[in-house]
mmCIF file of C-alpha atoms and ligand atoms in Angstrom:
data_model
loop_
_atom_site.group_PDB
_atom_site.id
_atom_site.type_symbol
_atom_site.label_atom_id
_atom_site.label_comp_id
_atom_site.label_asym_id
_atom_site.label_seq_id
_atom_site.Cartn_x
_atom_site.Cartn_y
_atom_site.Cartn_z
ATOM 1 C CA MET K 192 -19.100 -80.901 43.637
ATOM 2 C CA SER K 193 -16.446 -77.885 43.526
ATOM 3 C CA ASP K 194 -14.700 -78.488 40.100
ATOM 4 C CA LEU K 195 -16.842 -75.702 38.351
ATOM 5 C CA PHE K 196 -14.206 -73.507 40.492
ATOM 6 C CA ASP K 197 -11.086 -75.834 40.257
ATOM 7 C CA ASN K 198 -9.509 -74.191 37.259
ATOM 8 C CA ILE K 199 -10.346 -70.436 38.060
ATOM 9 C CA ILE K 200 -7.172 -68.225 37.739
ATOM 10 C CA PRO K 201 -5.714 -66.955 41.269
ATOM 11 C CA LEU K 202 -6.169 -63.040 41.215
ATOM 12 C CA ASP K 203 -4.790 -60.411 43.492
ATOM 13 C CA PRO K 204 -6.980 -60.122 46.010
ATOM 14 C CA PRO K 205 -9.867 -57.375 46.025
ATOM 15 C CA PHE K 206 -8.531 -53.671 46.812
ATOM 16 C CA GLU K 207 -10.390 -51.733 48.914
ATOM 17 C CA PRO K 208 -9.620 -48.163 49.334
ATOM 18 C CA MET K 209 -10.112 -47.006 53.557
ATOM 19 C CA ALA K 210 -8.429 -43.933 52.730
ATOM 20 C CA GLN K 211 -5.500 -41.968 51.016
ATOM 21 C CA GLY K 212 -2.844 -44.339 51.293
ATOM 22 C CA ALA K 213 -4.872 -47.129 52.878
ATOM 23 C CA VAL K 214 -6.407 -50.002 51.624
ATOM 24 C CA LEU K 215 -7.820 -53.431 52.883
ATOM 25 C CA LEU K 216 -6.774 -56.599 51.254
ATOM 26 C CA ARG K 217 -9.336 -58.537 52.169
ATOM 27 C CA GLY K 218 -8.075 -62.665 52.666
ATOM 28 C CA ALA K 219 -4.787 -61.748 51.543
ATOM 29 C CA ALA K 220 -3.689 -63.631 54.414
ATOM 30 C CA LEU K 221 -5.252 -66.757 53.912
ATOM 31 C CA PRO K 222 -2.423 -68.097 51.909
ATOM 32 C CA PHE K 223 -0.111 -67.882 55.005
ATOM 33 C CA GLU K 224 -2.670 -69.001 57.370
ATOM 34 C CA LYS K 225 -1.070 -72.067 58.261
ATOM 35 C CA ASP K 226 2.254 -70.896 58.297
ATOM 36 C CA VAL K 227 1.626 -67.657 60.012
ATOM 37 C CA LEU K 228 -0.056 -69.823 62.841
ATOM 38 C CA ALA K 229 2.256 -72.089 63.475
ATOM 39 C CA ALA K 230 5.006 -69.402 63.800
ATOM 40 C CA LEU K 231 2.785 -67.560 66.179
ATOM 41 C CA ASN K 232 2.810 -70.666 68.542
ATOM 42 C CA ARG K 233 6.639 -70.730 68.387
ATOM 43 C CA ILE K 234 7.017 -66.561 69.327
ATOM 44 C CA VAL K 235 4.443 -67.369 72.097
ATOM 45 C CA ALA K 236 6.309 -70.109 73.558
ATOM 46 C CA GLN K 237 9.293 -67.882 73.651
ATOM 47 C CA SER K 238 7.811 -64.579 74.834
ATOM 48 C CA PRO K 239 3.900 -64.627 75.847
ATOM 49 C CA PHE K 240 1.340 -62.739 75.752
ATOM 50 C CA ARG K 241 1.035 -60.134 78.463
ATOM 51 C CA HIS K 242 -1.523 -57.489 79.487
ATOM 52 C CA MET K 243 1.070 -54.049 79.621
ATOM 53 C CA VAL K 244 0.188 -51.097 82.025
ATOM 54 C CA THR K 245 -0.354 -47.570 79.773
ATOM 55 C CA PRO K 246 2.012 -44.440 81.164
ATOM 56 C CA GLY K 247 -1.078 -43.382 83.155
ATOM 57 C CA GLY K 248 -1.467 -47.017 85.436
ATOM 58 C CA PHE K 249 -4.032 -48.410 83.368
ATOM 59 C CA THR K 250 -3.569 -52.075 82.671
ATOM 60 C CA MET K 251 -4.279 -53.226 78.511
ATOM 61 C CA SER K 252 -7.485 -55.297 77.801
ATOM 62 C CA VAL K 253 -5.550 -56.288 74.856
ATOM 63 C CA ALA K 254 -2.655 -58.660 75.565
ATOM 64 C CA MET K 255 0.659 -58.244 73.653
ATOM 65 C CA THR K 256 3.781 -59.656 72.539
ATOM 66 C CA ASN K 257 6.464 -59.019 69.271
ATOM 67 C CA CYS K 258 8.587 -60.354 67.201
ATOM 68 C CA GLY K 259 11.720 -58.526 65.012
ATOM 69 C CA ALA K 260 14.526 -56.674 65.766
ATOM 70 C CA ALA K 261 12.263 -54.211 68.302
ATOM 71 C CA GLY K 262 9.003 -55.072 69.823
ATOM 72 C CA TRP K 263 6.717 -52.140 71.118
ATOM 73 C CA VAL K 264 6.687 -51.929 74.627
ATOM 74 C CA THR K 265 4.470 -49.471 77.419
ATOM 75 C CA ASP K 266 5.224 -48.979 81.062
ATOM 76 C CA ARG K 267 4.650 -46.236 84.015
ATOM 77 C CA SER K 268 7.647 -44.757 82.035
ATOM 78 C CA GLY K 269 5.702 -44.410 78.432
ATOM 79 C CA TYR K 270 5.585 -46.475 75.068
ATOM 80 C CA ARG K 271 8.684 -47.419 73.025
ATOM 81 C CA TYR K 272 10.366 -49.627 70.811
ATOM 82 C CA ASP K 273 13.175 -51.911 72.676
ATOM 83 C CA ARG K 274 15.041 -54.845 71.381
ATOM 84 C CA ASP K 275 14.633 -56.792 74.636
ATOM 85 C CA ASP K 276 11.653 -58.358 75.966
ATOM 86 C CA PRO K 277 11.553 -56.972 79.554
ATOM 87 C CA GLU K 278 9.594 -60.049 80.899
ATOM 88 C CA THR K 279 12.872 -62.348 79.985
ATOM 89 C CA GLY K 280 15.267 -60.211 79.430
ATOM 90 C CA ARG K 281 16.164 -61.536 76.050
ATOM 91 C CA PRO K 282 15.495 -60.224 72.968
ATOM 92 C CA TRP K 283 12.191 -60.717 70.940
ATOM 93 C CA PRO K 284 12.085 -63.662 69.076
ATOM 94 C CA ALA K 285 12.999 -63.539 65.316
ATOM 95 C CA MET K 286 10.498 -62.364 62.998
ATOM 96 C CA PRO K 287 9.594 -65.909 60.837
ATOM 97 C CA GLU K 288 9.865 -65.724 57.121
ATOM 98 C CA SER K 289 6.317 -66.450 56.936
ATOM 99 C CA PHE K 290 5.659 -63.106 58.449
ATOM 100 C CA HIS K 291 8.000 -61.304 56.506
ATOM 101 C CA GLU K 292 6.984 -62.814 53.108
ATOM 102 C CA LEU K 293 3.373 -61.520 54.128
ATOM 103 C CA ALA K 294 4.619 -58.570 55.010
ATOM 104 C CA LEU K 295 6.271 -57.573 51.957
ATOM 105 C CA SER K 296 3.604 -59.074 49.506
ATOM 106 C CA ALA K 297 0.543 -56.959 50.819
ATOM 107 C CA ALA K 298 2.955 -54.041 51.338
ATOM 108 C CA SER K 299 3.682 -54.320 47.884
ATOM 109 C CA LEU K 300 0.270 -54.928 46.220
ATOM 110 C CA ALA K 301 -1.044 -52.358 48.135
ATOM 111 C CA GLY K 302 1.742 -49.605 46.185
ATOM 112 C CA TYR K 303 4.741 -49.833 48.970
ATOM 113 C CA PRO K 304 7.243 -51.869 47.690
ATOM 114 C CA GLY K 305 10.543 -52.661 49.318
ATOM 115 C CA PHE K 306 8.522 -52.805 52.910
ATOM 116 C CA ARG K 307 11.624 -54.608 55.563
ATOM 117 C CA PRO K 308 9.691 -54.464 59.004
ATOM 118 C CA ASP K 309 11.502 -54.511 62.021
ATOM 119 C CA ALA K 310 8.977 -55.031 64.153
ATOM 120 C CA CYS K 311 5.606 -56.895 64.089
ATOM 121 C CA LEU K 312 3.174 -56.324 67.738
ATOM 122 C CA ILE K 313 1.011 -59.165 68.294
ATOM 123 C CA ASN K 314 -2.164 -58.160 69.387
ATOM 124 C CA ARG K 315 -4.453 -60.907 71.239
ATOM 125 C CA TYR K 316 -8.388 -59.502 71.863
ATOM 126 C CA GLU K 317 -10.719 -61.857 73.604
ATOM 127 C CA PRO K 318 -14.126 -60.962 74.371
ATOM 128 C CA GLY K 319 -14.515 -57.738 75.515
ATOM 129 C CA ALA K 320 -10.942 -56.330 75.101
ATOM 130 C CA ARG K 321 -10.610 -53.150 73.117
ATOM 131 C CA LEU K 322 -7.778 -50.261 71.604
ATOM 132 C CA SER K 323 -9.077 -46.746 72.633
ATOM 133 C CA LEU K 324 -9.050 -44.428 69.826
ATOM 134 C CA HIS K 325 -4.966 -43.472 68.882
ATOM 135 C CA GLN K 326 -2.686 -42.412 66.828
ATOM 136 C CA ASP K 327 1.102 -44.434 65.831
ATOM 137 C CA LYS K 328 4.012 -42.380 66.240
ATOM 138 C CA ASN K 329 6.402 -43.769 67.986
ATOM 139 C CA GLU K 330 8.674 -45.782 64.800
ATOM 140 C CA ARG K 331 11.195 -43.230 63.693
ATOM 141 C CA ASP K 332 10.859 -43.065 59.969
ATOM 142 C CA LEU K 333 6.595 -42.224 59.534
ATOM 143 C CA THR K 334 7.143 -42.806 55.498
ATOM 144 C CA ASN K 335 7.249 -46.479 56.308
ATOM 145 C CA PRO K 336 3.908 -48.427 55.569
ATOM 146 C CA ILE K 337 2.326 -50.222 58.262
ATOM 147 C CA VAL K 338 0.553 -53.890 57.393
ATOM 148 C CA SER K 339 -1.714 -54.879 59.668
ATOM 149 C CA VAL K 340 -3.199 -58.982 59.418
ATOM 150 C CA SER K 341 -6.476 -60.020 61.498
ATOM 151 C CA LEU K 342 -7.002 -63.268 62.286
ATOM 152 C CA GLY K 343 -9.734 -65.416 63.943
ATOM 153 C CA LEU K 344 -12.584 -63.374 65.588
ATOM 154 C CA PRO K 345 -13.983 -60.391 63.236
ATOM 155 C CA ALA K 346 -13.793 -57.318 64.711
ATOM 156 C CA ILE K 347 -14.765 -53.641 63.899
ATOM 157 C CA PHE K 348 -11.813 -51.340 62.979
ATOM 158 C CA GLN K 349 -12.890 -47.334 63.629
ATOM 159 C CA PHE K 350 -10.850 -45.604 61.574
ATOM 160 C CA GLY K 351 -10.902 -41.124 61.438
ATOM 161 C CA GLY K 352 -8.440 -38.669 60.628
ATOM 162 C CA LEU K 353 -5.273 -36.304 61.833
ATOM 163 C CA LYS K 354 -7.444 -35.209 64.596
ATOM 164 C CA ARG K 355 -9.026 -36.850 67.551
ATOM 165 C CA ASN K 356 -12.479 -36.031 66.941
ATOM 166 C CA ASP K 357 -12.364 -35.956 62.948
ATOM 167 C CA PRO K 358 -15.657 -37.947 61.676
ATOM 168 C CA ILE K 359 -14.891 -41.889 62.145
ATOM 169 C CA ARG K 360 -15.589 -44.618 59.815
ATOM 170 C CA LYS K 361 -16.115 -48.540 60.607
ATOM 171 C CA PHE K 362 -14.833 -51.168 58.646
ATOM 172 C CA ALA K 363 -15.258 -54.947 59.798
ATOM 173 C CA LEU K 364 -12.001 -56.910 59.879
ATOM 174 C CA ARG K 365 -12.212 -60.459 59.206
ATOM 175 C CA HIS K 366 -10.159 -63.416 59.518
ATOM 176 C CA GLY K 367 -7.314 -63.116 56.680
ATOM 177 C CA ASP K 368 -7.886 -59.770 56.111
ATOM 178 C CA VAL K 369 -5.067 -57.503 55.495
ATOM 179 C CA ALA K 370 -4.994 -53.627 55.688
ATOM 180 C CA VAL K 371 -2.035 -51.094 54.635
ATOM 181 C CA TRP K 372 -1.344 -47.856 55.844
ATOM 182 C CA GLY K 373 0.680 -45.113 54.500
ATOM 183 C CA GLY K 374 1.044 -41.968 53.335
ATOM 184 C CA PRO K 375 -1.791 -39.309 54.202
ATOM 185 C CA SER K 376 -3.607 -41.965 56.087
ATOM 186 C CA ARG K 377 -0.370 -43.512 58.604
ATOM 187 C CA LEU K 378 -0.948 -40.932 61.101
ATOM 188 C CA PHE K 379 -4.632 -41.085 61.281
ATOM 189 C CA TYR K 380 -6.591 -41.934 64.650
ATOM 190 C CA HIS K 381 -7.953 -45.577 64.712
ATOM 191 C CA GLY K 382 -9.362 -47.955 66.996
ATOM 192 C CA VAL K 383 -11.136 -51.338 68.320
ATOM 193 C CA PRO K 384 -14.283 -51.109 70.256
ATOM 194 C CA GLU K 385 -14.838 -54.577 72.431
ATOM 195 C CA LEU K 386 -14.777 -57.516 70.795
ATOM 196 C CA LYS K 387 -17.504 -59.436 70.718
ATOM 197 C CA GLU K 388 -18.603 -62.839 71.792
ATOM 198 C CA GLY K 389 -17.408 -65.836 69.517
ATOM 199 C CA MET K 390 -15.894 -68.626 68.368
ATOM 200 C CA HIS K 391 -13.083 -68.950 65.471
ATOM 201 C CA GLU K 392 -12.900 -72.483 64.287
ATOM 202 C CA THR K 393 -8.679 -72.356 64.075
ATOM 203 C CA VAL K 394 -7.888 -69.291 66.035
ATOM 204 C CA GLY K 395 -10.763 -70.078 68.956
ATOM 205 C CA ARG K 396 -12.494 -67.197 71.439
ATOM 206 C CA MET K 397 -9.725 -64.673 70.192
ATOM 207 C CA ARG K 398 -8.458 -62.246 67.532
ATOM 208 C CA ILE K 399 -5.255 -61.789 66.516
ATOM 209 C CA ASN K 400 -4.042 -58.929 65.049
ATOM 210 C CA LEU K 401 0.128 -58.400 63.590
ATOM 211 C CA THR K 402 0.955 -55.209 62.850
ATOM 212 C CA PHE K 403 4.329 -54.830 60.790
ATOM 213 C CA ARG K 404 6.467 -51.756 61.399
ATOM 214 C CA GLY K 405 9.341 -49.976 60.349
ATOM 215 C CA ALA K 406 10.636 -48.786 63.670
ATOM 216 C CA LEU K 407 13.826 -48.723 64.202
HETATM 217 C C1 MD3 Z 190 -4.089 -46.775 61.059
HETATM 218 N N1 MD3 Z 190 -4.140 -52.549 66.119
HETATM 219 O O1 MD3 Z 190 -1.421 -52.156 67.080
HETATM 220 S S1 MD3 Z 190 -4.845 -53.034 63.259
HETATM 221 C C2 MD3 Z 190 -1.868 -51.135 67.010
HETATM 222 O O2 MD3 Z 190 -6.865 -54.307 64.964
HETATM 223 C C3 MD3 Z 190 -3.518 -51.367 66.404
HETATM 224 O O3 MD3 Z 190 -5.265 -54.403 66.991
HETATM 225 C C4 MD3 Z 190 -5.783 -52.550 65.987
HETATM 226 O O4 MD3 Z 190 -4.340 -50.117 66.057
HETATM 227 C C5 MD3 Z 190 -5.906 -53.833 65.906
HETATM 228 O O5 MD3 Z 190 -1.496 -49.695 67.376
HETATM 229 C C6 MD3 Z 190 -5.649 -52.206 64.682
HETATM 230 C C7 MD3 Z 190 -4.597 -51.473 62.011
HETATM 231 C C8 MD3 Z 190 -3.869 -50.236 62.032
HETATM 232 C C9 MD3 Z 190 -2.712 -50.616 63.082
HETATM 233 C C10 MD3 Z 190 -1.490 -49.070 63.135
HETATM 234 C C11 MD3 Z 190 -2.261 -47.841 62.543
HETATM 235 C C12 MD3 Z 190 -4.247 -49.203 61.689
HETATM 236 C C13 MD3 Z 190 -3.379 -47.988 61.415
HETATM 237 C C14 MD3 Z 190 -1.570 -47.040 62.270
HETATM 238 C C15 MD3 Z 190 -2.002 -45.633 61.306
HETATM 239 C C16 MD3 Z 190 -3.117 -45.848 60.498
HETATM 240 FE FE1 FE Z 191 -2.676 -48.582 66.269
#
């Protein structure tokens, strides 16, 4: 039945430009899916997902954990990168090989060769969870891109500009999609509105987003 497609030569994933310096690589994580999900389970066994508190005192609806030499954390004292997980008092789990390979290959397809992320923030959205419009600017060297990998339930991604009230465009991010943000778009405002109810056949009733960063 599928023999018509059996000998198609694999091509690079389709490129969708999102902004200057930002590209969406539809399905680029699918070849890594099994390894990445297995590695994720090992990370979460060491440093479980938790709902962090913002400096303003709000508990985030998105649950988070990290892997790599440093992890992104927030509490009443502010946002920062920390080498240790504040919940366990131990270093964050190491960045798995499959994570590194995925980030490096996506970044080079997008025109950022040699990307060596030292932090991976892992976001878990359950239906109703959201991430309000923000910039990512806690990383020391903003010339590094950010690579983002979407798994599980689909989400709307809101992408603005350098100013909070610049017009916002919307992109659907689906299981396996990878986006790379660098250059002029690196400091653009972005967010994710409330995740809709649903069930993904391998990931379940949630969306997982990995963001690879050069933080230190
Ligand atoms: C564009 N995460 O973790 S990923 C975040 O889907 C974050 O969980 C969203 O925003 C999520 O900070 C969006 C895409 C993303 C991440 C960082 C960016 C887009 C970005 C930094 C600059 C510009
Ligand atoms: Fe962000």
